[in-house]
Short mmCIF file of C-alpha atoms and ligand atoms in Angstrom, two decimals:
data_model
loop_
_atom_site.label_atom_id
_atom_site.label_comp_id
_atom_site.label_asym_id
_atom_site.label_seq_id
_atom_site.Cartn_x
_atom_site.Cartn_y
_atom_site.Cartn_z
CA MET A 27 -8.73 -8.05 18.45
CA THR A 28 -8.75 -10.30 15.71
CA SER A 29 -6.53 -10.47 12.78
CA LYS A 30 -8.97 -8.46 11.28
CA GLY A 31 -9.23 -5.68 13.88
CA PHE A 32 -5.55 -5.66 11.91
CA ARG A 33 -5.89 -4.73 9.07
CA VAL A 34 -4.37 -1.86 7.06
CA SER A 35 -5.84 0.77 4.94
CA LYS A 36 -4.47 3.93 6.08
CA ALA A 37 -1.12 4.85 5.09
CA VAL A 38 0.41 8.16 6.68
CA ILE A 39 2.82 10.33 4.69
CA PRO A 40 5.41 12.51 6.58
CA ALA A 41 7.25 15.11 3.80
CA ALA A 42 6.66 18.45 6.19
CA GLY A 43 11.15 18.58 6.07
CA LEU A 44 12.63 21.27 4.78
CA GLY A 45 15.51 19.61 2.55
CA THR A 46 18.20 21.22 3.71
CA ARG A 47 20.39 19.16 2.26
CA PHE A 48 19.74 19.72 -1.60
CA LEU A 49 20.06 23.63 -1.03
CA PRO A 50 19.60 25.34 -3.10
CA ALA A 51 17.36 23.04 -5.01
CA THR A 52 14.85 23.03 -2.52
CA LYS A 53 14.97 26.22 -1.75
CA ALA A 54 11.68 26.90 -3.44
CA MET A 55 10.74 23.64 -4.33
CA PRO A 56 9.89 20.58 -1.77
CA LYS A 57 12.64 18.20 -2.34
CA GLU A 58 9.77 15.73 -2.93
CA MET A 59 9.54 17.19 -5.86
CA LEU A 60 12.65 16.42 -6.88
CA PRO A 61 12.16 13.67 -9.87
CA ILE A 62 13.67 10.25 -10.31
CA VAL A 63 14.35 10.05 -14.18
CA ASP A 64 10.47 12.22 -15.03
CA LYS A 65 8.67 10.83 -11.63
CA PRO A 66 8.63 12.69 -8.15
CA VAL A 67 10.03 10.95 -5.74
CA ILE A 68 6.71 11.17 -3.52
CA GLN A 69 5.24 9.49 -6.58
CA TYR A 70 7.29 6.54 -6.30
CA VAL A 71 6.21 6.57 -2.56
CA VAL A 72 2.84 7.38 -2.93
CA GLU A 73 2.55 4.62 -5.67
CA GLU A 74 4.04 1.30 -3.17
CA ALA A 75 1.41 2.52 -0.64
CA VAL A 76 -1.19 1.95 -3.43
CA ALA A 77 0.56 -1.08 -4.60
CA ALA A 78 0.70 -2.92 -1.13
CA GLY A 79 -3.55 -2.53 -1.06
CA LEU A 80 -3.70 1.21 0.69
CA SER A 81 -5.73 3.68 -0.47
CA ASP A 82 -6.63 7.05 2.24
CA LEU A 83 -3.27 8.37 2.29
CA LEU A 84 -2.58 11.35 4.89
CA MET A 85 0.78 13.42 3.78
CA ILE A 86 1.89 15.73 6.33
CA THR A 87 3.01 18.62 4.85
CA GLY A 88 4.27 22.18 5.91
CA ARG A 89 5.21 25.67 4.35
CA ASN A 90 6.47 25.80 0.93
CA LYS A 91 4.92 22.19 0.00
CA ASN A 92 1.84 23.24 -2.21
CA THR A 93 3.31 21.73 -5.11
CA LEU A 94 2.95 18.41 -3.40
CA GLU A 95 -1.23 19.00 -3.89
CA ASN A 96 -1.36 20.28 -7.12
CA HIS A 97 0.95 17.06 -8.16
CA PHE A 98 -1.73 14.86 -7.10
CA ASP A 99 -4.54 16.99 -8.60
CA ARG A 100 -5.78 17.46 -11.61
CA VAL A 101 -4.85 19.46 -14.64
CA ALA A 102 -7.98 20.16 -16.01
CA GLU A 103 -6.05 22.32 -19.32
CA LEU A 104 -3.31 20.31 -19.55
CA GLU A 105 -5.06 17.01 -20.00
CA GLN A 106 -7.38 19.20 -22.94
CA VAL A 107 -4.03 20.56 -24.70
CA LEU A 108 -2.78 16.27 -24.28
CA SER A 109 -6.40 15.08 -25.31
CA GLN A 110 -6.22 17.40 -28.24
CA LYS A 111 -2.92 16.62 -29.52
CA GLY A 112 -3.91 12.88 -29.42
CA ASP A 113 -0.42 12.40 -27.69
CA GLU A 114 -2.06 9.61 -24.84
CA LYS A 115 1.33 8.11 -23.64
CA LYS A 116 1.83 11.75 -21.67
CA LEU A 117 -2.23 12.66 -20.78
CA PHE A 118 -2.01 8.55 -19.52
CA SER A 119 1.68 10.19 -17.44
CA VAL A 120 -0.28 13.39 -16.08
CA GLN A 121 -4.21 11.53 -14.58
CA ALA A 122 -1.73 8.94 -13.08
CA SER A 123 -1.14 10.65 -9.79
CA ASN A 124 -4.21 12.06 -9.73
CA GLN A 125 -5.47 9.09 -10.14
CA LEU A 126 -3.86 6.97 -7.55
CA ALA A 127 -5.79 7.27 -4.19
CA ASP A 128 -7.82 9.14 -1.82
CA ILE A 129 -4.56 11.69 -0.38
CA HIS A 130 -5.77 14.20 2.41
CA TYR A 131 -3.25 16.86 3.53
CA THR A 132 -2.63 18.48 7.12
CA ARG A 133 0.24 20.19 7.80
CA GLN A 134 2.36 19.78 10.84
CA GLY A 135 2.63 23.80 11.87
CA ASP A 136 5.70 23.54 14.12
CA PRO A 137 8.73 20.97 12.76
CA ARG A 138 9.21 19.49 16.51
CA GLY A 139 10.22 15.76 14.97
CA LEU A 140 9.29 12.69 13.17
CA GLY A 141 7.09 11.83 16.08
CA HIS A 142 5.52 15.13 16.26
CA ALA A 143 4.68 14.87 12.13
CA VAL A 144 3.26 10.91 12.90
CA LEU A 145 0.55 12.68 15.47
CA ARG A 146 -0.84 14.56 13.64
CA ALA A 147 -2.39 11.86 11.70
CA LYS A 148 -3.94 10.73 14.75
CA SER A 149 -7.44 12.37 14.09
CA HIS A 150 -7.80 10.77 9.92
CA VAL A 151 -6.18 7.52 11.31
CA GLY A 152 -8.94 6.71 14.37
CA HIS A 153 -8.68 3.88 16.08
CA ASN A 154 -6.89 1.76 13.19
CA SER A 155 -3.88 0.45 12.54
CA PHE A 156 -1.56 2.23 10.12
CA ALA A 157 1.36 2.07 8.02
CA VAL A 158 4.18 5.23 7.81
CA LEU A 159 6.14 5.38 4.57
CA LEU A 160 9.11 8.19 4.46
CA GLY A 161 9.08 10.62 1.26
CA ASP A 162 13.11 10.39 1.66
CA ASP A 163 13.34 6.23 1.17
CA ILE A 164 12.56 4.83 -1.70
CA ILE A 165 11.63 0.72 -2.27
CA ASP A 166 12.19 -0.70 -5.10
CA SER A 167 8.79 -1.45 -6.76
CA ARG A 168 10.72 -5.06 -7.82
CA ASP A 169 11.28 -5.57 -4.02
CA ALA A 170 8.05 -5.25 -2.15
CA CYS A 171 9.06 -4.48 1.40
CA LEU A 172 5.49 -3.13 2.65
CA SER A 173 3.43 -5.98 1.88
CA GLN A 174 5.18 -8.48 3.87
CA MET A 175 5.72 -5.42 6.95
CA LEU A 176 1.36 -5.24 7.07
CA LYS A 177 1.18 -9.38 6.87
CA LEU A 178 3.13 -10.04 9.57
CA HIS A 179 1.01 -7.29 11.37
CA GLU A 180 -2.11 -8.77 10.28
CA GLU A 181 -1.26 -12.17 11.74
CA THR A 182 0.51 -10.87 15.00
CA GLY A 183 -1.22 -7.30 15.90
CA ASP A 184 2.08 -6.48 16.86
CA ASN A 185 4.00 -3.12 15.31
CA VAL A 186 6.51 -3.56 12.82
CA VAL A 187 9.53 -1.83 11.75
CA ALA A 188 11.62 -2.25 8.39
CA LEU A 189 15.32 -3.14 9.10
CA MET A 190 18.23 -2.61 6.85
CA GLU A 191 21.77 -4.21 7.50
CA VAL A 192 23.50 -0.92 6.99
CA PRO A 193 27.88 0.16 7.02
CA LYS A 194 29.58 0.57 10.54
CA GLU A 195 29.79 4.06 9.27
CA GLN A 196 26.30 5.20 8.10
CA ILE A 197 24.53 3.54 11.18
CA HIS A 198 24.78 6.71 13.37
CA LEU A 199 22.13 8.20 10.63
CA TYR A 200 19.18 5.91 11.71
CA GLY A 201 17.37 4.40 14.32
CA VAL A 202 18.84 0.98 15.12
CA ALA A 203 17.59 -1.91 16.41
CA SER A 204 18.63 -4.39 19.24
CA ILE A 205 16.86 -7.81 18.74
CA GLY A 206 15.77 -10.96 19.98
CA ALA A 207 14.47 -14.15 18.17
CA GLN A 208 14.82 -14.65 15.17
CA ASP A 209 12.62 -16.43 12.36
CA GLY A 210 14.15 -15.81 8.98
CA ASP A 211 13.39 -12.41 7.99
CA VAL A 212 11.57 -11.26 10.86
CA VAL A 213 12.60 -10.39 14.37
CA GLU A 214 11.62 -9.61 17.87
CA VAL A 215 12.73 -6.20 18.28
CA ILE A 216 13.91 -5.78 21.97
CA ASP A 217 15.19 -2.05 22.15
CA LEU A 218 15.53 0.81 19.75
CA VAL A 219 17.99 3.78 19.59
CA GLU A 220 18.07 6.81 17.50
CA LYS A 221 20.91 7.48 15.75
CA PRO A 222 23.34 6.29 18.10
CA GLU A 223 27.71 6.46 17.60
CA ALA A 224 28.66 3.90 15.56
CA ASP A 225 30.67 2.36 18.83
CA LYS A 226 27.39 2.55 21.01
CA ALA A 227 24.81 0.47 18.48
CA PRO A 228 23.69 -2.23 19.18
CA SER A 229 23.68 -3.82 16.09
CA ASN A 230 24.07 -3.24 12.17
CA LEU A 231 19.96 -3.50 11.66
CA ALA A 232 18.53 0.30 10.90
CA VAL A 233 15.07 0.95 11.01
CA ILE A 234 14.29 2.52 7.26
CA GLY A 235 11.17 4.66 6.34
CA ARG A 236 8.60 1.92 7.11
CA TYR A 237 6.32 1.75 9.53
CA VAL A 238 3.15 -0.31 10.53
CA LEU A 239 1.83 0.88 13.75
CA ARG A 240 -0.74 0.34 16.06
CA PRO A 241 -3.61 3.25 16.63
CA GLU A 242 -2.25 3.00 19.98
CA MET A 243 1.20 4.39 19.76
CA PHE A 244 -0.15 7.76 19.34
CA ASP A 245 -1.01 7.45 23.24
CA ILE A 246 2.49 6.89 23.78
CA LEU A 247 3.87 9.66 21.05
CA GLU A 248 1.64 11.91 23.69
CA SER A 249 3.75 11.25 26.18
CA THR A 250 7.16 11.15 24.63
CA GLN A 251 9.90 13.62 25.48
CA PRO A 252 11.70 15.43 22.54
CA GLY A 253 14.81 12.79 22.01
CA ARG A 254 17.76 13.32 19.87
CA GLY A 255 18.33 16.79 18.66
CA GLY A 256 15.48 17.94 20.58
CA GLU A 257 13.10 16.69 18.58
CA ILE A 258 9.74 13.72 19.60
CA GLN A 259 11.42 10.97 18.14
CA LEU A 260 9.13 8.48 16.49
CA THR A 261 11.83 5.87 17.43
CA ASP A 262 11.67 6.57 21.03
CA ALA A 263 7.84 6.10 20.67
CA LEU A 264 8.36 2.24 19.27
CA GLN A 265 11.06 2.14 21.95
CA HIS A 266 8.63 2.45 24.82
CA ALA A 267 6.62 0.16 23.54
CA ALA A 268 9.26 -2.62 22.52
CA LYS A 269 10.14 -2.32 26.52
CA HIS A 270 6.35 -2.04 27.44
CA PRO A 271 4.08 -4.75 24.35
CA GLU A 272 0.83 -5.01 26.69
CA ILE A 273 0.24 -0.77 26.33
CA ALA A 274 0.25 -0.52 22.27
CA GLY A 275 2.04 -4.03 21.46
CA GLY A 276 5.05 -5.43 20.70
CA VAL A 277 7.16 -4.29 18.33
CA ARG A 278 9.01 -6.51 15.03
CA GLY A 279 10.94 -5.97 12.57
CA VAL A 280 11.27 -7.29 8.95
CA ILE A 281 14.63 -7.32 7.56
CA PHE A 282 15.21 -5.94 4.17
CA ARG A 283 17.25 -7.07 1.62
CA GLY A 284 15.87 -5.88 -1.61
CA ARG A 285 17.24 -2.15 -3.03
CA ARG A 286 16.21 0.57 -1.16
CA TYR A 287 17.46 4.19 -1.95
CA ASP A 288 18.04 6.91 0.41
CA THR A 289 16.88 10.29 -1.79
CA GLY A 290 17.37 12.15 1.14
CA ASP A 291 21.25 11.76 0.22
CA LYS A 292 22.79 13.61 -2.26
CA LEU A 293 24.53 10.29 -3.86
CA ASP A 294 22.00 8.19 -2.93
CA PHE A 295 19.75 10.27 -5.38
CA ILE A 296 21.87 9.28 -7.79
CA LYS A 297 22.78 6.11 -8.29
CA ALA A 298 18.64 5.67 -7.62
CA THR A 299 18.86 7.38 -10.59
CA LEU A 300 20.51 5.50 -12.49
CA ARG A 301 19.35 2.33 -10.81
CA ILE A 302 16.03 3.26 -12.18
CA ALA A 303 16.58 4.46 -15.54
CA VAL A 304 18.59 1.76 -16.52
CA ASP A 305 16.18 -0.20 -16.33
CA ARG A 306 13.16 1.89 -17.90
CA GLU A 307 12.25 0.78 -21.55
CA ASP A 308 12.61 4.42 -23.56
CA ILE A 309 16.01 4.86 -22.38
CA GLY A 310 17.97 2.36 -20.52
CA ASP A 311 19.58 0.71 -23.73
CA ASP A 312 20.80 3.87 -24.34
CA LEU A 313 21.92 4.89 -20.76
CA ARG A 314 23.90 1.45 -20.26
CA ASP A 315 25.74 2.39 -23.38
CA TRP A 316 26.67 5.49 -22.38
CA LEU A 317 27.85 4.07 -18.77
CA LYS A 318 29.69 1.21 -20.24
CA GLY A 319 31.52 4.08 -22.78
CA PHE A 320 31.89 6.62 -19.66
CA SER A 321 33.28 4.40 -17.25
CA LYS A 322 35.96 3.97 -19.09
CA GLU A 323 36.53 7.81 -18.64
CA LEU A 324 36.70 7.55 -14.90
C1 LIG B 418 14.44 9.25 9.98
C2 LIG B 418 13.70 8.53 11.33
C3 LIG B 418 15.17 7.34 12.03
C4 LIG B 418 15.13 6.18 10.38
C5 LIG B 418 15.62 7.00 9.46
C6 LIG B 418 14.80 6.39 8.17
O1 LIG B 418 15.29 9.62 10.62
O2 LIG B 418 14.41 8.95 12.85
O3 LIG B 418 15.30 6.46 12.43
O4 LIG B 418 16.17 5.55 10.47
O5 LIG B 418 14.36 8.05 9.28
O6 LIG B 418 15.47 6.78 6.33
P1 LIG B 418 15.53 11.33 9.62
O7 LIG B 418 16.33 10.39 8.28
O8 LIG B 418 13.98 11.26 8.87
O9 LIG B 418 16.78 12.12 10.11
#
């Protein structure tokens, strides 16, 4: 395949998780709809994919996720009311989410793990390389990561994962890479393990929720047996690719050093809200002032 063959236009966004860490808020609402300031988490993720040039998105959803589809659809009555009122700012914010990209949906059915969710994208993706963006992770738009990964994939034809250095006490929450040759922030990944105990982790480099994969990864996923937690793990399929690069290409990592928020975690969710809110034009200055006073109360 020429480098043109590794050009990516499709992204898969797994969004079928139950969001149990945010109960009771997520009892009747998908966790992806929790807002950071005034925009649902999932919209940040969709905007990131679009900003990296990906225009064809497939969301893997599940039961009780209809609001995701509603959010990215038009609401003619609302648009009409805002337009009659002449409230262009709000009208634009309502229209923005349904004009972002061509978004498709499929359901995961049985919740059998991230690898299984990605496998549900097989027929939509076809014989093309594709990106995977996990809905829980938000990468700050000021610190782009995906575009660098896509470029590396186009140049090398290898699968690419985003990696981040994380403290030892958090490493058990992630897929962790064992690395070989390093060139700046680009590394060769020689092994991966899903959620190891801190003492057994091969490094402090965790896979954060951004991947660029070759279509042959679907074949590997199809024969990947349930792993950690009895689920079909994407990490295990990538481990197989790293060890057998002749099947689906090797695996490389891009070490990301920017701002990333795990919105699946309560504390990180609040940090993300604050980090994003203090830079907002409408409320940033007032919030900064208030925070300065508030920090003295602590
Ligand atoms: C998933 C992946 C894990 C990865 C993480 C990033 O885990 O299985 O390898 O490091 O996302 O957020 P989850 O957070 O869904 O348990």
